[in-house]
Amino acid sequence: MESFSKEAYQELFDAAPDAVIVADIRGKIKMVSSKVEQIFGYPKEELTGRDITFLVPDHFMRALSENILKSGILFDVKEMNRVQDLVARRKDGSEFPVEVSLRPIRIDGKHWITAAIRDVSEKKKMISELKNSLQALERKNRELEQFAYIASHDLQEPLHTINSFVQLLGQEYGGCLEEEAKKYLHFIEKAAGRMSALIHDLLEYSRLGQKAEMSEVDCEEVLQSTLQNIDSLIKSSGAKVEAGPLPHLWANKTMLILLFQNLISNAIKFGKKDVIPEIRIRAEEQKHFWEFAFEDNGIGIEEEQANKIFIIFQRLHSRAEYEGTGIGLAQCRKIVELHGGRIWVKSEAGRGSTFYFTIGKRHK
Ligand code: ADP
């Protein structure tokens, strides 16, 4: 068989995207690619014949397994073909993180090792920046939730006082009040009641996920419990709820019931006038998660509004049209995200909506 010349091998190595070093099994460098010169700062001639450990900082070498060093065989067969994270040293003494993958080869009947080396400084930097941003975001989120919890908790007490005195005023002085004054009192009562509902929902929202126990949950059972909870709404609206086979999930059951309940009751609440609400639920298995769809024949949502509705307190309708606090879908999003999934809606005004969400197959 025709064999390649040394120059041809060199060209092949130089064409590789990674820096490539060929060494014998004791680690003595035979050949290096041009990329090696670039990332380590040594000319090829300075490397050939040297021990490959020359490119690794001493402190890192010392940390390597004693056994490997003692045996004189640097390359453990078990480590072959696996990408390893190592630290390398440039000619100027600076250190940088590398990914190295080793491969045994045979040339002219002799065993050699090729090491493909990739400088991962940029990658590592990006990962660590991303991690920092995520941690900062999580911290901010926690702070915000804590704030929402404390604020809503502390607001309850003065509101309770307002409610009690408005009631007392009505009961004890109602007889002496003029019609206009009674109307004002009624408005105060209504507003205080509404604020109570908002604070209650906000508290529930910020409590979501605290001590959430996960277990195997049968979604058919989740649906049955949901339908029982909103039985009177279903009966009074005449809504029809149809569901395909639903899976078992690793989830928090109470949260799933709340999720189903919010989606089904919204589908009924935002139904078209004089049309019986019909809700179709299906779950489709994907590789890593289940994708659920809750489809309704309701009033639908304008495309440009579709992203807003998952934000807390965002509503598209006045209270006169539809009752609500605007927390339901924010709750749904939080529940889905706590289960490692995402939620979105596809809809067209006047043509019904389909709410989709995903839940990972096993998210512990
Ligand atoms: P609420 O129901 O208290 O208004 P949500 O957070 O549950 O709050 O919903 C936010 C808004 O999204 C609703 O006010 C409504 O405008 C819109 N919406 C939610 N579900 C549907 C649906 N199935 N069909 C049409 N619009 C919907």
Short mmCIF file of C-alpha atoms and ligand atoms in Angstrom, two decimals:
data_model
loop_
_atom_site.label_atom_id
_atom_site.label_comp_id
_atom_site.label_asym_id
_atom_site.label_seq_id
_atom_site.Cartn_x
_atom_site.Cartn_y
_atom_site.Cartn_z
CA MET A 1 0.00 0.00 0.00
CA GLU A 2 1.17 3.49 -0.78
CA SER A 3 2.32 5.34 2.36
CA PHE A 4 2.30 9.10 2.95
CA SER A 5 5.49 11.10 3.05
CA LYS A 6 6.37 13.08 6.18
CA GLU A 7 5.39 16.28 4.37
CA ALA A 8 1.99 14.80 3.50
CA TYR A 9 1.39 13.89 7.17
CA GLN A 10 2.41 17.38 8.16
CA GLU A 11 -0.10 18.88 5.72
CA LEU A 12 -2.81 16.60 7.05
CA PHE A 13 -2.11 17.69 10.64
CA ASP A 14 -2.02 21.34 9.66
CA ALA A 15 -5.46 21.02 8.07
CA ALA A 16 -7.04 19.82 11.33
CA PRO A 17 -9.12 22.41 13.22
CA ASP A 18 -7.41 21.51 16.52
CA ALA A 19 -3.73 21.65 17.43
CA VAL A 20 -2.40 18.12 16.89
CA ILE A 21 0.61 16.52 18.53
CA VAL A 22 1.95 13.06 17.69
CA ALA A 23 3.98 11.44 20.44
CA ASP A 24 5.26 7.97 21.25
CA ILE A 25 3.60 6.09 24.07
CA ARG A 26 6.12 7.47 26.55
CA GLY A 27 5.10 10.99 25.63
CA LYS A 28 8.05 12.01 23.45
CA ILE A 29 6.87 14.47 20.80
CA LYS A 30 7.41 13.35 17.21
CA MET A 31 5.40 15.86 15.21
CA VAL A 32 3.26 18.93 15.85
CA SER A 33 0.81 20.82 13.64
CA SER A 34 1.08 24.53 12.86
CA LYS A 35 -1.84 25.20 15.19
CA VAL A 36 0.39 24.01 18.07
CA GLU A 37 2.88 26.75 17.23
CA GLN A 38 0.03 29.27 17.25
CA ILE A 39 -1.55 28.36 20.56
CA PHE A 40 1.61 27.47 22.53
CA GLY A 41 3.98 30.01 20.98
CA TYR A 42 6.82 27.51 20.33
CA PRO A 43 8.28 26.93 16.87
CA LYS A 44 7.89 23.28 15.81
CA GLU A 45 11.62 22.57 16.13
CA GLU A 46 11.61 23.48 19.82
CA LEU A 47 9.00 20.86 20.55
CA THR A 48 10.04 17.80 18.58
CA GLY A 49 11.94 15.36 20.76
CA ARG A 50 10.67 16.95 23.99
CA ASP A 51 8.37 15.29 26.49
CA ILE A 52 4.73 16.24 25.96
CA THR A 53 4.47 17.16 29.66
CA PHE A 54 6.67 20.12 28.79
CA LEU A 55 3.45 21.82 27.65
CA VAL A 56 1.70 21.21 30.96
CA PRO A 57 2.34 23.38 34.06
CA ASP A 58 4.34 21.61 36.79
CA HIS A 59 1.68 22.03 39.45
CA PHE A 60 -0.83 20.40 37.15
CA MET A 61 1.55 17.54 36.35
CA ARG A 62 2.09 16.94 40.07
CA ALA A 63 -1.64 16.66 40.49
CA LEU A 64 -1.81 13.90 37.87
CA SER A 65 -2.00 10.37 39.08
CA GLU A 66 1.29 9.20 40.60
CA ASN A 67 0.87 5.80 39.06
CA ILE A 68 0.83 7.09 35.54
CA LEU A 69 4.00 9.02 36.21
CA LYS A 70 5.73 6.10 37.90
CA SER A 71 4.92 3.65 35.12
CA GLY A 72 6.39 6.12 32.66
CA ILE A 73 3.37 5.60 30.48
CA LEU A 74 1.59 8.87 30.31
CA PHE A 75 -1.32 7.71 28.27
CA ASP A 76 -3.81 5.50 29.97
CA VAL A 77 -5.72 3.33 27.50
CA LYS A 78 -8.92 4.01 29.44
CA GLU A 79 -8.53 7.70 28.70
CA MET A 80 -8.39 7.24 24.96
CA ASN A 81 -11.07 8.81 22.78
CA ARG A 82 -12.46 10.74 25.71
CA VAL A 83 -12.26 14.52 25.84
CA GLN A 84 -10.31 15.55 28.95
CA ASP A 85 -10.11 18.96 30.56
CA LEU A 86 -6.49 19.91 31.22
CA VAL A 87 -4.41 23.02 31.77
CA ALA A 88 -1.65 23.89 29.31
CA ARG A 89 1.31 26.29 29.42
CA ARG A 90 2.46 28.63 26.65
CA LYS A 91 6.06 29.53 25.95
CA ASP A 92 5.63 32.79 27.86
CA GLY A 93 4.61 30.79 30.96
CA SER A 94 0.94 31.78 30.84
CA GLU A 95 -1.56 29.01 31.46
CA PHE A 96 -4.81 28.29 29.64
CA PRO A 97 -7.56 25.65 29.77
CA VAL A 98 -7.60 23.04 27.01
CA GLU A 99 -9.70 20.11 25.94
CA VAL A 100 -7.55 17.20 24.87
CA SER A 101 -8.62 14.06 23.13
CA LEU A 102 -6.11 11.26 22.75
CA ARG A 103 -6.18 8.59 20.10
CA PRO A 104 -3.85 5.66 19.53
CA ILE A 105 -2.62 5.23 15.94
CA ARG A 106 -0.24 2.86 14.17
CA ILE A 107 2.18 4.20 11.63
CA ASP A 108 4.57 1.84 9.89
CA GLY A 109 3.85 -0.85 12.48
CA LYS A 110 4.70 1.41 15.42
CA HIS A 111 2.27 2.65 18.09
CA TRP A 112 1.82 6.39 18.47
CA ILE A 113 -0.55 8.67 20.28
CA THR A 114 -2.19 11.69 18.67
CA ALA A 115 -3.38 14.43 20.96
CA ALA A 116 -5.92 16.89 19.54
CA ILE A 117 -5.78 20.02 21.68
CA ARG A 118 -8.33 22.81 21.73
CA ASP A 119 -7.89 26.12 23.52
CA VAL A 120 -11.15 26.54 25.47
CA SER A 121 -10.35 29.84 27.23
CA GLU A 122 -13.14 31.67 25.39
CA LYS A 123 -15.62 28.87 25.94
CA LYS A 124 -14.77 28.67 29.67
CA LYS A 125 -15.03 32.45 29.98
CA MET A 126 -18.43 32.47 28.31
CA ILE A 127 -19.71 29.61 30.48
CA SER A 128 -18.54 31.33 33.64
CA GLU A 129 -20.09 34.67 32.55
CA LEU A 130 -23.33 32.88 31.74
CA LYS A 131 -23.27 31.14 35.13
CA ASN A 132 -22.71 34.46 36.89
CA SER A 133 -25.56 36.10 35.01
CA LEU A 134 -27.86 33.18 35.79
CA GLN A 135 -26.94 33.31 39.47
CA ALA A 136 -27.56 37.07 39.53
CA LEU A 137 -30.90 36.56 37.82
CA GLU A 138 -31.90 33.84 40.26
CA ARG A 139 -30.90 36.05 43.17
CA LYS A 140 -32.94 38.96 41.79
CA ASN A 141 -35.90 36.66 41.25
CA ARG A 142 -35.70 35.37 44.80
CA GLU A 143 -35.45 38.91 46.16
CA LEU A 144 -38.43 39.98 44.09
CA GLU A 145 -40.48 37.03 45.26
CA GLN A 146 -39.53 37.68 48.83
CA PHE A 147 -40.51 41.30 48.39
CA ALA A 148 -43.86 40.29 46.88
CA TYR A 149 -44.42 37.92 49.76
CA ILE A 150 -43.55 40.40 52.51
CA ALA A 151 -45.38 43.28 50.85
CA SER A 152 -48.55 41.30 50.31
CA HIS A 153 -48.36 39.79 53.76
CA ASP A 154 -47.97 43.19 55.43
CA LEU A 155 -50.67 44.77 53.28
CA GLN A 156 -53.23 42.29 54.51
CA GLU A 157 -53.42 43.73 58.00
CA PRO A 158 -54.30 47.38 57.24
CA LEU A 159 -56.70 46.14 54.59
CA HIS A 160 -58.39 43.93 57.11
CA THR A 161 -58.81 47.01 59.37
CA ILE A 162 -60.34 49.01 56.50
CA ASN A 163 -62.75 46.17 55.74
CA SER A 164 -63.82 45.84 59.38
CA PHE A 165 -64.47 49.55 59.84
CA VAL A 166 -66.33 49.90 56.56
CA GLN A 167 -68.56 47.06 57.71
CA LEU A 168 -69.05 48.62 61.14
CA LEU A 169 -69.87 51.97 59.58
CA GLY A 170 -72.49 50.34 57.37
CA GLN A 171 -74.01 48.35 60.21
CA GLU A 172 -74.07 51.06 62.91
CA TYR A 173 -74.53 54.25 60.92
CA GLY A 174 -76.09 52.89 57.74
CA GLY A 175 -79.49 54.22 58.83
CA CYS A 176 -78.32 57.81 59.14
CA LEU A 177 -76.34 57.92 55.92
CA GLU A 178 -77.62 59.60 52.79
CA GLU A 179 -77.96 57.54 49.62
CA GLU A 180 -74.86 59.18 48.11
CA ALA A 181 -72.78 58.31 51.21
CA LYS A 182 -74.02 54.71 51.09
CA LYS A 183 -72.92 54.50 47.48
CA TYR A 184 -69.43 55.71 48.44
CA LEU A 185 -69.28 53.16 51.21
CA HIS A 186 -70.25 50.46 48.75
CA PHE A 187 -67.42 51.51 46.39
CA ILE A 188 -64.92 51.39 49.24
CA GLU A 189 -66.15 47.93 50.17
CA LYS A 190 -65.87 46.70 46.58
CA ALA A 191 -62.36 48.14 46.13
CA ALA A 192 -61.17 46.69 49.44
CA GLY A 193 -62.62 43.30 48.48
CA ARG A 194 -60.80 43.43 45.18
CA MET A 195 -57.56 44.39 46.85
CA SER A 196 -58.00 41.44 49.20
CA ALA A 197 -58.36 39.13 46.21
CA LEU A 198 -55.24 40.60 44.57
CA ILE A 199 -53.17 40.29 47.73
CA HIS A 200 -54.42 36.75 48.28
CA ASP A 201 -53.43 35.77 44.72
CA LEU A 202 -50.07 37.51 45.01
CA LEU A 203 -49.33 35.64 48.22
CA GLU A 204 -50.31 32.35 46.60
CA TYR A 205 -48.11 33.19 43.63
CA SER A 206 -45.05 33.98 45.70
CA ARG A 207 -45.57 30.88 47.82
CA LEU A 208 -45.68 28.64 44.74
CA GLY A 209 -42.81 26.25 44.62
CA GLN A 210 -41.87 26.51 48.28
CA LYS A 211 -41.37 22.99 49.58
CA ALA A 212 -42.81 21.53 46.38
CA GLU A 213 -42.61 17.76 46.70
CA MET A 214 -42.17 15.87 43.47
CA SER A 215 -43.59 12.42 42.88
CA GLU A 216 -44.97 10.30 40.08
CA VAL A 217 -48.26 11.88 39.10
CA ASP A 218 -50.96 10.42 36.86
CA CYS A 219 -52.27 13.29 34.71
CA GLU A 220 -55.60 11.51 34.23
CA GLU A 221 -56.07 11.87 38.00
CA VAL A 222 -54.96 15.48 37.82
CA LEU A 223 -57.66 16.15 35.23
CA GLN A 224 -60.36 14.41 37.30
CA SER A 225 -59.45 16.41 40.43
CA THR A 226 -59.45 19.61 38.39
CA LEU A 227 -62.87 18.91 36.93
CA GLN A 228 -64.23 18.21 40.42
CA ASN A 229 -62.82 21.51 41.72
CA ILE A 230 -64.51 23.53 39.00
CA ASP A 231 -67.62 21.40 38.75
CA SER A 232 -70.06 24.28 39.22
CA LEU A 233 -68.34 26.39 36.53
CA ILE A 234 -68.49 23.47 34.10
CA LYS A 235 -72.13 22.76 34.85
CA SER A 236 -73.24 26.40 34.64
CA SER A 237 -71.41 26.99 31.35
CA GLY A 238 -72.29 23.59 29.86
CA ALA A 239 -68.62 23.31 28.84
CA LYS A 240 -67.42 20.10 27.19
CA VAL A 241 -63.96 18.90 28.14
CA GLU A 242 -62.38 16.16 26.02
CA ALA A 243 -58.98 14.65 26.69
CA GLY A 244 -56.74 12.16 24.90
CA PRO A 245 -54.60 9.71 26.89
CA LEU A 246 -52.52 11.59 29.45
CA PRO A 247 -49.14 10.48 30.78
CA HIS A 248 -47.60 9.89 34.18
CA LEU A 249 -45.16 12.65 35.08
CA TRP A 250 -42.55 13.38 37.71
CA ALA A 251 -44.19 16.47 39.15
CA ASN A 252 -45.90 18.21 42.02
CA LYS A 253 -49.53 17.14 41.89
CA THR A 254 -51.04 20.20 43.59
CA MET A 255 -49.24 22.48 41.17
CA LEU A 256 -50.38 20.47 38.14
CA ILE A 257 -53.98 20.66 39.32
CA LEU A 258 -53.62 24.43 39.65
CA LEU A 259 -52.14 24.58 36.14
CA PHE A 260 -54.94 22.52 34.59
CA GLN A 261 -57.52 24.47 36.57
CA ASN A 262 -56.25 27.87 35.42
CA LEU A 263 -56.16 26.80 31.78
CA ILE A 264 -59.57 25.13 31.74
CA SER A 265 -61.33 27.88 33.67
CA ASN A 266 -59.79 30.53 31.41
CA ALA A 267 -60.97 28.57 28.36
CA ILE A 268 -64.49 28.71 29.79
CA LYS A 269 -64.29 32.29 31.07
CA PHE A 270 -62.99 33.62 27.75
CA GLY A 271 -65.55 31.68 25.73
CA LYS A 272 -67.58 33.27 22.93
CA LYS A 273 -70.96 34.63 23.87
CA ASP A 274 -73.74 32.12 23.18
CA VAL A 275 -71.30 29.37 22.17
CA ILE A 276 -70.86 26.31 24.36
CA PRO A 277 -67.18 26.17 25.43
CA GLU A 278 -65.33 23.14 24.08
CA ILE A 279 -61.91 22.27 25.42
CA ARG A 280 -59.68 19.61 23.93
CA ILE A 281 -56.67 18.42 25.87
CA ARG A 282 -53.90 16.31 24.42
CA ALA A 283 -50.39 15.28 25.36
CA GLU A 284 -47.75 14.38 22.82
CA GLU A 285 -44.60 12.49 23.73
CA GLN A 286 -41.32 14.05 22.60
CA LYS A 287 -37.82 12.72 23.19
CA HIS A 288 -37.12 14.51 26.48
CA PHE A 289 -40.50 15.90 27.48
CA TRP A 290 -44.26 15.76 27.11
CA GLU A 291 -45.96 18.53 25.20
CA PHE A 292 -49.48 19.37 26.35
CA ALA A 293 -52.06 21.33 24.37
CA PHE A 294 -55.26 22.88 25.77
CA GLU A 295 -57.36 23.99 22.81
CA ASP A 296 -60.52 26.08 23.16
CA ASN A 297 -63.15 27.61 20.91
CA GLY A 298 -63.18 30.92 22.76
CA ILE A 299 -62.62 34.56 21.85
CA GLY A 300 -58.93 34.08 21.04
CA ILE A 301 -56.05 36.50 21.57
CA GLU A 302 -54.52 39.06 19.20
CA GLU A 303 -51.07 37.89 18.10
CA GLU A 304 -49.22 40.90 19.48
CA GLN A 305 -50.82 40.42 22.90
CA ALA A 306 -49.91 36.74 23.19
CA ASN A 307 -46.65 37.25 25.09
CA LYS A 308 -48.00 39.76 27.56
CA ILE A 309 -50.57 37.51 29.12
CA PHE A 310 -48.06 35.38 31.05
CA ILE A 311 -46.82 38.43 32.95
CA ILE A 312 -48.26 38.96 36.40
CA PHE A 313 -51.28 41.33 36.54
CA GLN A 314 -51.43 41.64 32.74
CA ARG A 315 -54.97 41.40 31.41
CA LEU A 316 -56.42 42.14 28.02
CA HIS A 317 -59.91 42.95 29.21
CA SER A 318 -61.53 45.31 31.63
CA ARG A 319 -63.00 43.99 34.85
CA ALA A 320 -66.43 44.97 33.60
CA GLU A 321 -66.05 42.45 30.76
CA TYR A 322 -64.35 39.59 32.63
CA GLU A 323 -63.60 39.18 36.32
CA GLY A 324 -60.05 38.29 37.31
CA THR A 325 -56.80 39.45 38.84
CA GLY A 326 -54.42 38.65 35.98
CA ILE A 327 -52.41 36.17 38.01
CA GLY A 328 -53.65 32.85 36.59
CA LEU A 329 -51.30 32.60 33.61
CA ALA A 330 -48.33 34.00 35.55
CA GLN A 331 -48.98 31.16 37.97
CA CYS A 332 -49.12 28.69 35.07
CA ARG A 333 -45.78 29.92 33.77
CA LYS A 334 -44.16 29.67 37.19
CA ILE A 335 -45.49 26.12 37.65
CA VAL A 336 -44.28 25.00 34.23
CA GLU A 337 -40.86 26.60 34.75
CA LEU A 338 -40.52 24.99 38.18
CA HIS A 339 -40.94 21.71 36.29
CA GLY A 340 -38.23 22.66 33.80
CA GLY A 341 -40.64 23.36 30.94
CA ARG A 342 -42.04 26.31 29.02
CA ILE A 343 -45.49 27.62 28.15
CA TRP A 344 -46.79 29.50 25.12
CA VAL A 345 -49.99 30.19 23.24
CA LYS A 346 -51.05 30.04 19.61
CA SER A 347 -54.17 31.94 18.87
CA GLU A 348 -56.07 34.16 16.51
CA ALA A 349 -58.63 36.67 17.69
CA GLY A 350 -62.11 35.22 17.25
CA ARG A 351 -60.85 31.72 16.45
CA GLY A 352 -60.03 30.18 19.80
CA SER A 353 -56.68 29.61 21.46
CA THR A 354 -54.36 26.70 22.12
CA PHE A 355 -52.14 26.89 25.19
CA TYR A 356 -49.08 24.65 25.01
CA PHE A 357 -46.69 23.68 27.75
CA THR A 358 -43.91 21.14 28.18
CA ILE A 359 -42.91 19.11 31.21
CA GLY A 360 -39.64 17.19 31.28
CA LYS A 361 -39.99 13.40 31.40
CA ARG A 362 -38.06 13.11 34.63
CA HIS A 363 -37.07 16.34 36.29
CA LYS A 364 -35.84 15.66 39.80
P1 ADP B 1 -57.28 36.57 34.50
O1 ADP B 1 -57.98 35.34 34.00
O2 ADP B 1 -57.42 36.75 35.96
O3 ADP B 1 -57.57 37.79 33.71
P2 ADP B 1 -54.90 35.28 33.53
O4 ADP B 1 -53.49 35.52 33.90
O5 ADP B 1 -55.46 33.92 33.74
O6 ADP B 1 -55.73 36.35 34.33
O7 ADP B 1 -55.09 35.67 32.01
C1 ADP B 1 -54.54 36.90 31.51
C2 ADP B 1 -55.30 37.37 30.28
O8 ADP B 1 -55.06 36.46 29.20
C3 ADP B 1 -56.79 37.36 30.46
O9 ADP B 1 -57.24 38.57 31.06
C4 ADP B 1 -57.29 37.20 29.04
O10 ADP B 1 -57.30 38.46 28.40
C5 ADP B 1 -56.23 36.36 28.37
N1 ADP B 1 -56.61 34.91 28.29
C6 ADP B 1 -56.25 33.93 29.13
N2 ADP B 1 -56.74 32.73 28.75
C7 ADP B 1 -57.44 32.96 27.61
C8 ADP B 1 -58.19 32.13 26.71
N3 ADP B 1 -58.31 30.82 26.91
N4 ADP B 1 -58.75 32.73 25.63
C9 ADP B 1 -58.61 34.06 25.43
N5 ADP B 1 -57.93 34.89 26.22
C10 ADP B 1 -57.34 34.36 27.32
#
